[in-house]
Coordinates of C-alpha atoms in Angstrom, one line a residue:
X1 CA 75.5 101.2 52.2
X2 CA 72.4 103.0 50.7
X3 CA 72.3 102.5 46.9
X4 CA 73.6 105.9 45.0
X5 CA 72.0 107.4 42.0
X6 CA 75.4 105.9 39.9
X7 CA 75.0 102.6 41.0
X8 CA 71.1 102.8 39.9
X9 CA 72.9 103.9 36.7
X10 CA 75.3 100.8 36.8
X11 CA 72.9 98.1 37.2
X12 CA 70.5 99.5 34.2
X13 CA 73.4 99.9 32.1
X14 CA 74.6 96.3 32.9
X15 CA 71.3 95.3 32.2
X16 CA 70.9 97.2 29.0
X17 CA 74.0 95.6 27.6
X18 CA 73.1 91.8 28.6
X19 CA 69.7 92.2 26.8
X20 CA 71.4 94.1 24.0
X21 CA 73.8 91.4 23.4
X22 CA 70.9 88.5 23.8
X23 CA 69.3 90.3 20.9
X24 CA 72.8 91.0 19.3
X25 CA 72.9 87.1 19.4
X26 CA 69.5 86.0 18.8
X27 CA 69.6 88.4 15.6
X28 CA 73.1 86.8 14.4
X29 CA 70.9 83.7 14.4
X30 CA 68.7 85.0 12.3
X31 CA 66.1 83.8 14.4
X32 CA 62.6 86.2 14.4
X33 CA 59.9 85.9 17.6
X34 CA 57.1 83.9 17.3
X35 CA 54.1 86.4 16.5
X36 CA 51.2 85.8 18.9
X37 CA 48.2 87.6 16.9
X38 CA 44.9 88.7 18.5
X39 CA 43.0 85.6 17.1
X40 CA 41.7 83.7 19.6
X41 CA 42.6 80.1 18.5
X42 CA 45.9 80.4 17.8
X43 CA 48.0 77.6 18.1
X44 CA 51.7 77.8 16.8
X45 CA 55.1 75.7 17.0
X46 CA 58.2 77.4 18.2
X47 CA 60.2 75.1 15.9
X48 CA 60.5 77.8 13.1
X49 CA 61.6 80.1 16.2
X50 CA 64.1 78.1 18.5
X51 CA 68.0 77.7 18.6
X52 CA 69.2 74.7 20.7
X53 CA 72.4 73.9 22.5
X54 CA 73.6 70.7 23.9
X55 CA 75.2 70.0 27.1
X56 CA 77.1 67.1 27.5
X57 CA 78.2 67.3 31.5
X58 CA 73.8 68.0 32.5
X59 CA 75.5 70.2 35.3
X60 CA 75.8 73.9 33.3
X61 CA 72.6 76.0 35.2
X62 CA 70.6 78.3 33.1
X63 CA 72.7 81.1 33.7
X64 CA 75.3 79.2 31.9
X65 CA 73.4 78.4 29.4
X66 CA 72.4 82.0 29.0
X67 CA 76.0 82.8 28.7
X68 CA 76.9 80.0 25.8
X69 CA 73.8 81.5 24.1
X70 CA 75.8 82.6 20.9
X71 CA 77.0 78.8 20.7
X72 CA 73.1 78.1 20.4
X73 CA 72.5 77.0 16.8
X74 CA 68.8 77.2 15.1
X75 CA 67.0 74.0 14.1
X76 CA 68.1 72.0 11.1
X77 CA 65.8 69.2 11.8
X78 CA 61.6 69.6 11.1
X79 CA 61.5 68.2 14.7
X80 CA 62.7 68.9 17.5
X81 CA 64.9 65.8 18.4
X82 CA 68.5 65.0 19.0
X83 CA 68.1 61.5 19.7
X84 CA 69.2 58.8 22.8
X85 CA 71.8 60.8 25.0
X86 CA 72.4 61.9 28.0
X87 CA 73.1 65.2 27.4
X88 CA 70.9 68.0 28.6
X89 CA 69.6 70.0 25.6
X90 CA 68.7 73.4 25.9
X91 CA 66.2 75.4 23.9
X92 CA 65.9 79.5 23.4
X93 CA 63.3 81.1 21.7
X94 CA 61.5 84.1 21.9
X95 CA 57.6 85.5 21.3
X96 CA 56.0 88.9 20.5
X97 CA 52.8 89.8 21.6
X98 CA 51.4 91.6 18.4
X99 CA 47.6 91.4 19.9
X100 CA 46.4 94.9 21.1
X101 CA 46.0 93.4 24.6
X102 CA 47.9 91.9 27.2
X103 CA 46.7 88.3 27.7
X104 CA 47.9 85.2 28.9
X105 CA 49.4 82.7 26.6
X106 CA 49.9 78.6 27.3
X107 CA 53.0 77.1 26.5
X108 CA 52.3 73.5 25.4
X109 CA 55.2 71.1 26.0
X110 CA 53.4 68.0 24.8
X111 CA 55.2 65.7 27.0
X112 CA 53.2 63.6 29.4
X113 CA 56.6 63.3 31.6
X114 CA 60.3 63.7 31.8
X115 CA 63.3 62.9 33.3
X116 CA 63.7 66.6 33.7
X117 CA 62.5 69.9 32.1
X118 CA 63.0 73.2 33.9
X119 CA 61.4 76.5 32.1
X120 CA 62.7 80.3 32.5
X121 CA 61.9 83.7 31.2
X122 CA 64.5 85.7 30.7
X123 CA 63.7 89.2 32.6
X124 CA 66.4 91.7 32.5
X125 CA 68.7 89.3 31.6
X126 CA 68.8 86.6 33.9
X127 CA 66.5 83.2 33.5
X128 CA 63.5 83.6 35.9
X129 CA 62.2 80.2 36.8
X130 CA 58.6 79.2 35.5
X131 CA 58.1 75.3 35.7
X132 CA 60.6 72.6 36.6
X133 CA 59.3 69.0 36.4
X134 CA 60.5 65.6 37.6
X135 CA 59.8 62.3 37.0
X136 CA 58.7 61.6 40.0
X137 CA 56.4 64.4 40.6
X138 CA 53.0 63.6 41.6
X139 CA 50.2 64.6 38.9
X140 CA 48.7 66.9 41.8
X141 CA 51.8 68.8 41.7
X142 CA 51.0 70.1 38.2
X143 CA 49.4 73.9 38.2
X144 CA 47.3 73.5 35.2
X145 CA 45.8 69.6 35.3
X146 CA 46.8 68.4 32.0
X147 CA 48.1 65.1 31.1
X148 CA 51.0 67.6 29.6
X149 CA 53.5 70.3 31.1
X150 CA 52.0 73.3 30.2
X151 CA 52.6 77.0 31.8
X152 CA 51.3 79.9 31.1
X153 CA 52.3 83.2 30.6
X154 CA 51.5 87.2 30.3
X155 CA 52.9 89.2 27.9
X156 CA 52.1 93.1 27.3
X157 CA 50.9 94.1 23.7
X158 CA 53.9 95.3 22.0
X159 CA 56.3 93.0 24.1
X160 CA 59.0 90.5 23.3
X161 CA 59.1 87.8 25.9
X162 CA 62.5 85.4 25.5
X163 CA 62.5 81.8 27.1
X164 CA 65.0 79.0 27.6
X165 CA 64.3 75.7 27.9
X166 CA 66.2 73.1 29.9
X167 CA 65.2 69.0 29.2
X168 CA 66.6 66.0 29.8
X169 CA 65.2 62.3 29.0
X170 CA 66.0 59.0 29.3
X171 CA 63.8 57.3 26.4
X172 CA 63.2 60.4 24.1
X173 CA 64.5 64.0 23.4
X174 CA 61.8 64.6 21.2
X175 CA 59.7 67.1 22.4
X176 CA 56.9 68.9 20.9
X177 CA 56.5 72.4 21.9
X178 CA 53.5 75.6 20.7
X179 CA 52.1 78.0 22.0
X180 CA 48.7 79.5 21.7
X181 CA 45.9 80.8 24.0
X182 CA 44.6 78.2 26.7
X183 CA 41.4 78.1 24.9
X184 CA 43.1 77.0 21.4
X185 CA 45.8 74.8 23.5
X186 CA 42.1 72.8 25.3
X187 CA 41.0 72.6 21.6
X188 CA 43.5 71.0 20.4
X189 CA 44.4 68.3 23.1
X190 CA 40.5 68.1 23.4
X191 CA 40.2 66.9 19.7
X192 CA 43.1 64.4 19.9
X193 CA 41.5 62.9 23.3
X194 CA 37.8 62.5 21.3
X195 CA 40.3 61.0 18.3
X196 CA 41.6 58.2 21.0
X197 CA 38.2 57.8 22.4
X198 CA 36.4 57.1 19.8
X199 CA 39.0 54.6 18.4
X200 CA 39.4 53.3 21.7
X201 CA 35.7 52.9 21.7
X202 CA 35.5 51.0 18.5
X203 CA 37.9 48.7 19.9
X204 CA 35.8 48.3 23.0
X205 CA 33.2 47.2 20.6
X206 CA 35.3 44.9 18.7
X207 CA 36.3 43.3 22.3
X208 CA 32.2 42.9 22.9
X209 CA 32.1 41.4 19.6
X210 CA 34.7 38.6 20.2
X211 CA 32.7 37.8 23.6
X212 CA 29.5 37.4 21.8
X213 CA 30.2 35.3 19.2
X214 CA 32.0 32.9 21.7
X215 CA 29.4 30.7 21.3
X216 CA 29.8 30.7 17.9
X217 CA 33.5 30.3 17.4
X218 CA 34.7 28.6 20.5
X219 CA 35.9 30.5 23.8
X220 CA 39.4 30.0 23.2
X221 CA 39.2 31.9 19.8
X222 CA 37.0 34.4 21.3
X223 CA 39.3 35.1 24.6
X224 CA 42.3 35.3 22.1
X225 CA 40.7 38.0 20.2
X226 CA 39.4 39.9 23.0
X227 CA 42.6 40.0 24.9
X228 CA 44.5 41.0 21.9
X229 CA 42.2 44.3 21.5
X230 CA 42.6 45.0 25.8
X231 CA 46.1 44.8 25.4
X232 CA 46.1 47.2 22.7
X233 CA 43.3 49.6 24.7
X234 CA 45.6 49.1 27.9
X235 CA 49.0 50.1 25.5
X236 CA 47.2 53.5 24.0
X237 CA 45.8 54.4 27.6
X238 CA 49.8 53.9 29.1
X239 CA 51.4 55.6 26.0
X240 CA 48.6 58.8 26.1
X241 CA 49.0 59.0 29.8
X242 CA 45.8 58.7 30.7
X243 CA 46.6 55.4 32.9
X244 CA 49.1 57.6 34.3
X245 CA 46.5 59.9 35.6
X246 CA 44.1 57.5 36.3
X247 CA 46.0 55.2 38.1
X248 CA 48.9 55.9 39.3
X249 CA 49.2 59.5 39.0
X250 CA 51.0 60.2 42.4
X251 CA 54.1 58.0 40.4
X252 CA 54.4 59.1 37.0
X253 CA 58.1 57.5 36.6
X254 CA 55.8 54.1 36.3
X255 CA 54.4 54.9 32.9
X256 CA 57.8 54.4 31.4
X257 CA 57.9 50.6 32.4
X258 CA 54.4 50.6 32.7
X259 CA 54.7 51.3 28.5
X260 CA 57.2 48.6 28.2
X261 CA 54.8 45.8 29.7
X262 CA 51.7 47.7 27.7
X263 CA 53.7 46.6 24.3
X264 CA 55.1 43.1 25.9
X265 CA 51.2 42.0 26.2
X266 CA 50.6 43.2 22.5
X267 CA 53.3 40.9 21.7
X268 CA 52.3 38.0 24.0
X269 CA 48.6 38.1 23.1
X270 CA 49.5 38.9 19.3
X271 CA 51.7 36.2 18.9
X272 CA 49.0 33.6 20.9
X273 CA 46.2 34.7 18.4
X274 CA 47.1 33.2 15.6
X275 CA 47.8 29.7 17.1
X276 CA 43.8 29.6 17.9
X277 CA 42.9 31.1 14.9
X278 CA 44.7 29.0 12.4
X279 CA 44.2 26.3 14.6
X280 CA 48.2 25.0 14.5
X281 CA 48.0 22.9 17.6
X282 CA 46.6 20.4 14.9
X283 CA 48.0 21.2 11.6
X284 CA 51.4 22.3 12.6
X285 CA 52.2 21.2 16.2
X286 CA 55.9 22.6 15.9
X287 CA 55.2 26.4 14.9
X288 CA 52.6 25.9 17.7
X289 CA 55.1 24.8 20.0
X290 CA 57.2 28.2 19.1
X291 CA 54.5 30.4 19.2
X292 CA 53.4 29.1 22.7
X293 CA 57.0 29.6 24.2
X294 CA 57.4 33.1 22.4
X295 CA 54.1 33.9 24.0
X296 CA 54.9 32.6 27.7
X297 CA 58.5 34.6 27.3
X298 CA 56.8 37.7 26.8
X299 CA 54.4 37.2 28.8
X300 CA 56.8 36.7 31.8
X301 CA 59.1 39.8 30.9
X302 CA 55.5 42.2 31.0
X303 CA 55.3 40.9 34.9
X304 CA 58.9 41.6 34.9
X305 CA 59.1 44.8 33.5
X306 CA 58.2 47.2 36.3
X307 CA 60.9 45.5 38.7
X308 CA 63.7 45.2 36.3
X309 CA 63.1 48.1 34.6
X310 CA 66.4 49.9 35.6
X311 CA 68.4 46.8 34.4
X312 CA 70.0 47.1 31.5
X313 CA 71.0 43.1 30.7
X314 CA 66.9 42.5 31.1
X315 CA 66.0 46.1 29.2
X316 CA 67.9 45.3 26.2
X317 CA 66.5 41.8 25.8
X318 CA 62.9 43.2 26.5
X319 CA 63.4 45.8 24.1
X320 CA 64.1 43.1 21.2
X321 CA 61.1 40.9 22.3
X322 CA 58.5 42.6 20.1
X323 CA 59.8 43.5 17.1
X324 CA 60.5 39.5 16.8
X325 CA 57.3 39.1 17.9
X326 CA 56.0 41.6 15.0
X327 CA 58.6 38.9 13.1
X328 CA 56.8 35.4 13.9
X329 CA 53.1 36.8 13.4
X330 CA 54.0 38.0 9.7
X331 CA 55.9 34.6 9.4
X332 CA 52.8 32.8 10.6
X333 CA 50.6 34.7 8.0
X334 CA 53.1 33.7 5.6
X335 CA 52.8 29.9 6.2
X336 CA 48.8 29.9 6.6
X337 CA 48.8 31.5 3.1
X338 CA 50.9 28.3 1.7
X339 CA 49.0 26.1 3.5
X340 CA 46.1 28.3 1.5
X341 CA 44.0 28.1 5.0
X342 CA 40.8 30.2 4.9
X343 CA 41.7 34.1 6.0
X344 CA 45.5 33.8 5.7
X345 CA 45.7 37.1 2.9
X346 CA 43.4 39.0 5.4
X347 CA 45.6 38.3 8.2
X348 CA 49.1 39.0 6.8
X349 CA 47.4 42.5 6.2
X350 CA 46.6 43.0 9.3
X351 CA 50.1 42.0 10.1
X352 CA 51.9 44.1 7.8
X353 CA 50.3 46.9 9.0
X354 CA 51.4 46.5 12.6
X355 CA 55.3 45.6 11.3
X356 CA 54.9 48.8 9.2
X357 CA 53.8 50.8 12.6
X358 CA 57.0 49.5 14.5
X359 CA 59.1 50.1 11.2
X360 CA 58.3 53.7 11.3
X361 CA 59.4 53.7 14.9
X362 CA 62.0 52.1 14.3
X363 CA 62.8 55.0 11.4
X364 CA 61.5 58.0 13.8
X365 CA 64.9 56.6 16.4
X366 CA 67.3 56.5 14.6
X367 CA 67.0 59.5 12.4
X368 CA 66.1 61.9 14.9
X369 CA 64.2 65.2 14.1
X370 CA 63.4 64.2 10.7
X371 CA 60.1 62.2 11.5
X372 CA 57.5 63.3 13.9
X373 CA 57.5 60.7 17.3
X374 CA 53.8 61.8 18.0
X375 CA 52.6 60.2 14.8
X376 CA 54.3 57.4 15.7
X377 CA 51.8 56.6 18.6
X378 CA 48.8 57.9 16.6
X379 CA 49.7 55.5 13.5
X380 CA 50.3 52.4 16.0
X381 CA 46.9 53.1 17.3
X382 CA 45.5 53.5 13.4
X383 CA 47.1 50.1 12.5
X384 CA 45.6 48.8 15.7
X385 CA 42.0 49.8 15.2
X386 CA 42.7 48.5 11.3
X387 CA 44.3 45.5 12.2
X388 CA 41.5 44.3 14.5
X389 CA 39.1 45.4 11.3
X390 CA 40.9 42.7 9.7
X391 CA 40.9 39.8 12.4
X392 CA 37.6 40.4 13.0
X393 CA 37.2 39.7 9.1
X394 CA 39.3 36.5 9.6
X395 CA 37.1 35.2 12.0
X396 CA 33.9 36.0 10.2
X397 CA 35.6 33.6 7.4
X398 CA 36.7 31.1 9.2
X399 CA 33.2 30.9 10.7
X400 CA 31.7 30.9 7.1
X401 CA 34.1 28.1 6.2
X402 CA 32.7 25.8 9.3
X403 CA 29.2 26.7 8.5
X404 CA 29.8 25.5 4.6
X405 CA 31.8 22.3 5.8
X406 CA 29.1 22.1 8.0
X407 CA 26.6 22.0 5.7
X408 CA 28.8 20.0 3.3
X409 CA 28.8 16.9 6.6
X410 CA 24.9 17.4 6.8
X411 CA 24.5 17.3 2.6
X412 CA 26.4 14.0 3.0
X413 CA 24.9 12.5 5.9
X414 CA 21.1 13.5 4.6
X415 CA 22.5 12.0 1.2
X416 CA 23.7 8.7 3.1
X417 CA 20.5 8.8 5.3
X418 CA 18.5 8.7 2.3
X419 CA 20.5 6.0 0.5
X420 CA 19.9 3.7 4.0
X421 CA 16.3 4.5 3.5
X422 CA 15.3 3.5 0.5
X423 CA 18.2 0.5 0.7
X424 CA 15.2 -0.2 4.3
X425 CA 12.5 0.1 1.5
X426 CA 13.6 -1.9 -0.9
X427 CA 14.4 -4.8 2.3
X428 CA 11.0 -4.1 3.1
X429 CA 9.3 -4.8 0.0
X430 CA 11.3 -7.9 -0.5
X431 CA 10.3 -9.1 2.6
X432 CA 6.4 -8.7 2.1
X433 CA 7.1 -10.2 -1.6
X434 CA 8.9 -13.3 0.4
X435 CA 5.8 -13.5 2.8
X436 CA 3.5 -13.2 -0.2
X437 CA 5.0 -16.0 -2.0
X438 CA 5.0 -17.8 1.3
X439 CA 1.4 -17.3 1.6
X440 CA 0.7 -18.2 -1.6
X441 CA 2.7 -21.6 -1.8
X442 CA 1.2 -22.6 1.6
X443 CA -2.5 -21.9 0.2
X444 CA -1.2 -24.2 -3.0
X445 CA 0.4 -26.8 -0.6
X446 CA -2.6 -26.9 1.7
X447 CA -5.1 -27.0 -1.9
X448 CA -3.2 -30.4 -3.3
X449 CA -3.5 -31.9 0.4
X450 CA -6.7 -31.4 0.0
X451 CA -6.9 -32.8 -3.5
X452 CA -5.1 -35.4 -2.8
X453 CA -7.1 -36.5 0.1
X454 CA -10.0 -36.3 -2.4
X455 CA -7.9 -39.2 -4.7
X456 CA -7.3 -41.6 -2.2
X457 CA -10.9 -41.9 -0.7
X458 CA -12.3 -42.9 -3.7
X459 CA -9.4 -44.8 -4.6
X460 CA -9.7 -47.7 -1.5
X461 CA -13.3 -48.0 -2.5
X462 CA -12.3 -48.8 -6.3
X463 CA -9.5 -51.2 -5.2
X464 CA -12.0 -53.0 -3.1
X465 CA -14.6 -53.0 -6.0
X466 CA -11.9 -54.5 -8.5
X467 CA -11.3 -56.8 -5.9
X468 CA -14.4 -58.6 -6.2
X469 CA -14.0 -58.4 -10.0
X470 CA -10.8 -59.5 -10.6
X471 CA -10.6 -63.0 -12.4
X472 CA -13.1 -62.5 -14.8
X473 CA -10.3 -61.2 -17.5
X474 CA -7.1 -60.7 -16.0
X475 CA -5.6 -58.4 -18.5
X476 CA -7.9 -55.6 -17.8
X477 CA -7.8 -56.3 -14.3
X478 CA -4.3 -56.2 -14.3
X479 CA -4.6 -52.7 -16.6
X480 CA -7.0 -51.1 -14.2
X481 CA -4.8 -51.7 -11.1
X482 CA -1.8 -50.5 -12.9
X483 CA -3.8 -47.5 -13.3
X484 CA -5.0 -47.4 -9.7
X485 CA -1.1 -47.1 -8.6
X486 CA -0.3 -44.8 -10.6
X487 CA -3.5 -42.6 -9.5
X488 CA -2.1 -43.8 -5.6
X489 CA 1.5 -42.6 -6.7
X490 CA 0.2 -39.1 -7.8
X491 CA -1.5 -38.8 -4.4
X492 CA 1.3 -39.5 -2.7
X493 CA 3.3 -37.5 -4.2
X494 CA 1.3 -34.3 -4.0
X495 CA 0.6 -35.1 -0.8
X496 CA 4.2 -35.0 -0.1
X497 CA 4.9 -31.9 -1.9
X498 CA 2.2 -29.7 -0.2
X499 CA 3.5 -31.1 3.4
X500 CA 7.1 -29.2 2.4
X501 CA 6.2 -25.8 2.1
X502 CA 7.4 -23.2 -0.1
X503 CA 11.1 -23.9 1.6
X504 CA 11.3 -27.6 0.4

């Protein structure tokens, strides 16, 4: 039938006492509304603001919720995080416009995606639906194109405007949410993406750097280097969502595995690095042997990833492979320091800093609400950007280590050069002493030929003489051709002694 005057009466009554007793409860909690303030860039968390529930079944509707809202309890945490579960957790908090205008505010849920999250105003008493988001929504689907869920909303000046969150997530229920003005919210997210921009373009220039010098230090060292750094690029792009929007953004649900695989090819190309760089095929052929396996298994669960993502005997596994990873590269840094090999302090720096970034992880999981998850990616990608610093350090070492043994080879082979030459000087100058001498002795052979020549002529003409004289005193006959022989002998034997040479 027609609706009376008293049933007008009724309703706004009903309605009067269901937003009474949200108040009621919402005062109990001693919870006041955010103040939204007529300056242009502001920019607050509701953490100070909210009370959260948890629902253990994920089937209560908002209206249920709404109902439990006195078992909502305020935040005890300094995040908002209630760690690994199932359970749906919903959030209530409320905002007063205290500008002097009525103007649209953005509320930031700085999530990139979700298994589900469902956002309602509470008008009259009743949630009105604002947002709801799946995981498998396209990016398209999104009213305001940001690589978070963001929606905004228009409050009157003077008005209280109450909201309840509903969220659900299989990796993560932290979840960081503000609100501000659009122009502050752009701001903000505009500064963090020229933050991972420049670092990521620093990296880029490391990568560029590796190729370069491949030359220089060997294409295997340099490839190692430079996929290192694109695995790293590739990681932050998956983790910040902007692979998500850029390529696949009609299947956001893949950035989950798609993360996975990101840090599964930090740990494959991490772990391979050090192999070149050390060069352990040669000095230790055993940790080579584990370092190339450990790389290959990773390797092979990053292609395997996206297709047994939903497997939990592979995901746990998976899960495990980098941390050990993190494990064998500080190990490694370890051993090339006893093995005092050129670089090894720089490197176990490096290396530390990267276990230190999956320690805090590590710390931010399982003590949920205490540390804040978002840091977590921004330190990873700070260790990163460092820990590349100090590679790039290690190789410049190294490189100055082969140039000075190098140099040391050449000092030694010039030396040894130089010892051969004047060892080919000294040969020489023996060999024109030997030919001097030779030339010398032949001119001296060849002189008493001559002289003896000279001894002999006259000699036959003598003997003949004497000949013809001989009998007239035969003593000094026989003196004089004593003395004729031995002239003759003399001749001879020069003779003899200049046909030998030098050599005889």
């Amino acid at each position: 039938g027609p609706i009376t005057f008293w049933d007008a009466v009724r309703v706004s009554a009903l309605s009067a006492l269901s937003a009474a007793f949200i108040a009621t409860s919402t005062s109990a909690q001693g919870l006041t509304p955010l103040s939204l303030t007529d300056d242009p860039q502001v920019y607050q968390s509701i953490n100070p603001y909210l009370s959260a529930w948890r629902d253990p079944s994920a089937k209560l509707s908002a209206g249920d919720a709404l109902q439990s809202l006195a078992d909502f309890e305020p935040l005890t945490t300094r995040y908002m995080a209630f760690g690994l579960t199932r359970d749906r957790i919903w959030v209530h908090w409320s905002a007063r416009n205290d500008s002097t205008t009525r103007q649209r505010w953005r509320v930031d849920m700085k999530r990139q995606y979700m298994e589900e999250l469902d956002l309602y105003q509470i008008e009259d008493g009743k949630p009105v639906l604002l947002l709801s988001h799946r995981q498998g929504d396209a990016f398209s689907q999104r009213e305001i194109p940001s690589r978070f869920l963001q929606k905004d909303v228009i409050i009157a000046p003077g008005e209280t405007a109450q909201f309840l969150l509903g969220y659900r997530s299989t990796t993560s229920t932290f979840l960081k949410v503000a609100m501000g003005t659009s122009d502050a919210v752009s701001e903000v997210h505009t500064s963090e993406q020229a933050i991972d921009f420049a670092m990521n373009g620093a990296l880029g220039t490391m990568i560029f750097f590796a190729l370069l010098m491949i030359p220089v230090i060997g294409w295997r060292l340099g490839w190692a280097f430079a996929l290192y750094i694109l695995a790293g690029i590739f990681y932050v792009a998956v983790a910040d969502s902007y692979a998500m929007r850029a390529l696949w953004p009609n299947s956001p649900w893949l950035s989950e595995p798609m993360n996975l695989s990101a840090v599964l090819m930090m740990a494959m190309t991490g772990v391979h690095f050090p192999r070149v760089l050390f060069g352990l095929k040669n000095s230790a052929p055993k940790l080579d042997l584990l370092l190339g396996g450990y790389a290959a298994l990773a390797g092979v669960c990053a292609l395997l990833t996206p297709i047994l993502f939903t497997q939990r005997w592979f995901m746990v596994p998976a899960y495990l492979i980098t941390p050990i990873a993190t494990v064998l590269v500080v190990a490694t840094g370890i051993f090339a320091i006893r093995r005092k090999m050129v670089g090894a302090r720089i490197y176990i720096f490096g290396a530390l800093l990267v276990f230190s970034s999956f320690a805090y992880a590590v710390l931010a999981h399982f003590w949920p609400g205490r540390f804040d998850l978002d840091n977590t990616l921004d330190y990873g990608h700070f260790t990163l950007f460092t820990e590349c610093i100090a590679f790039a350090t290690v190789i410049l070492l190294r490189l100055m280590a082969l140039r000075d043994e190098r140099d040391g080879a050449m000092h030694i082979e010039i030396a040894v050069t130089l010892e051969k030459l004047a060892l080919n000087d000294r040969l020489l100058a023996s060999q024109r002493e030997y030919s001097q001498a030779r030339d010398l002795a032949d001119l001296r052979g060849q002189r008493l030929s001559e002289l003896s020549h000279d001894i002999r002529q006259p000699l036959g003409a003598l003997r003949i003489a004497m000949s013809k004289l001989r009998g007239l005193n035969d003593d000094q006959s026989g003196q004089i051709d004593a003395a004729f022989d031995y002239l003759a002998s003399i001749a001879n034997d020069q003779s003899g002694k200049s046909g030998s040479g030098p050599d005889g």
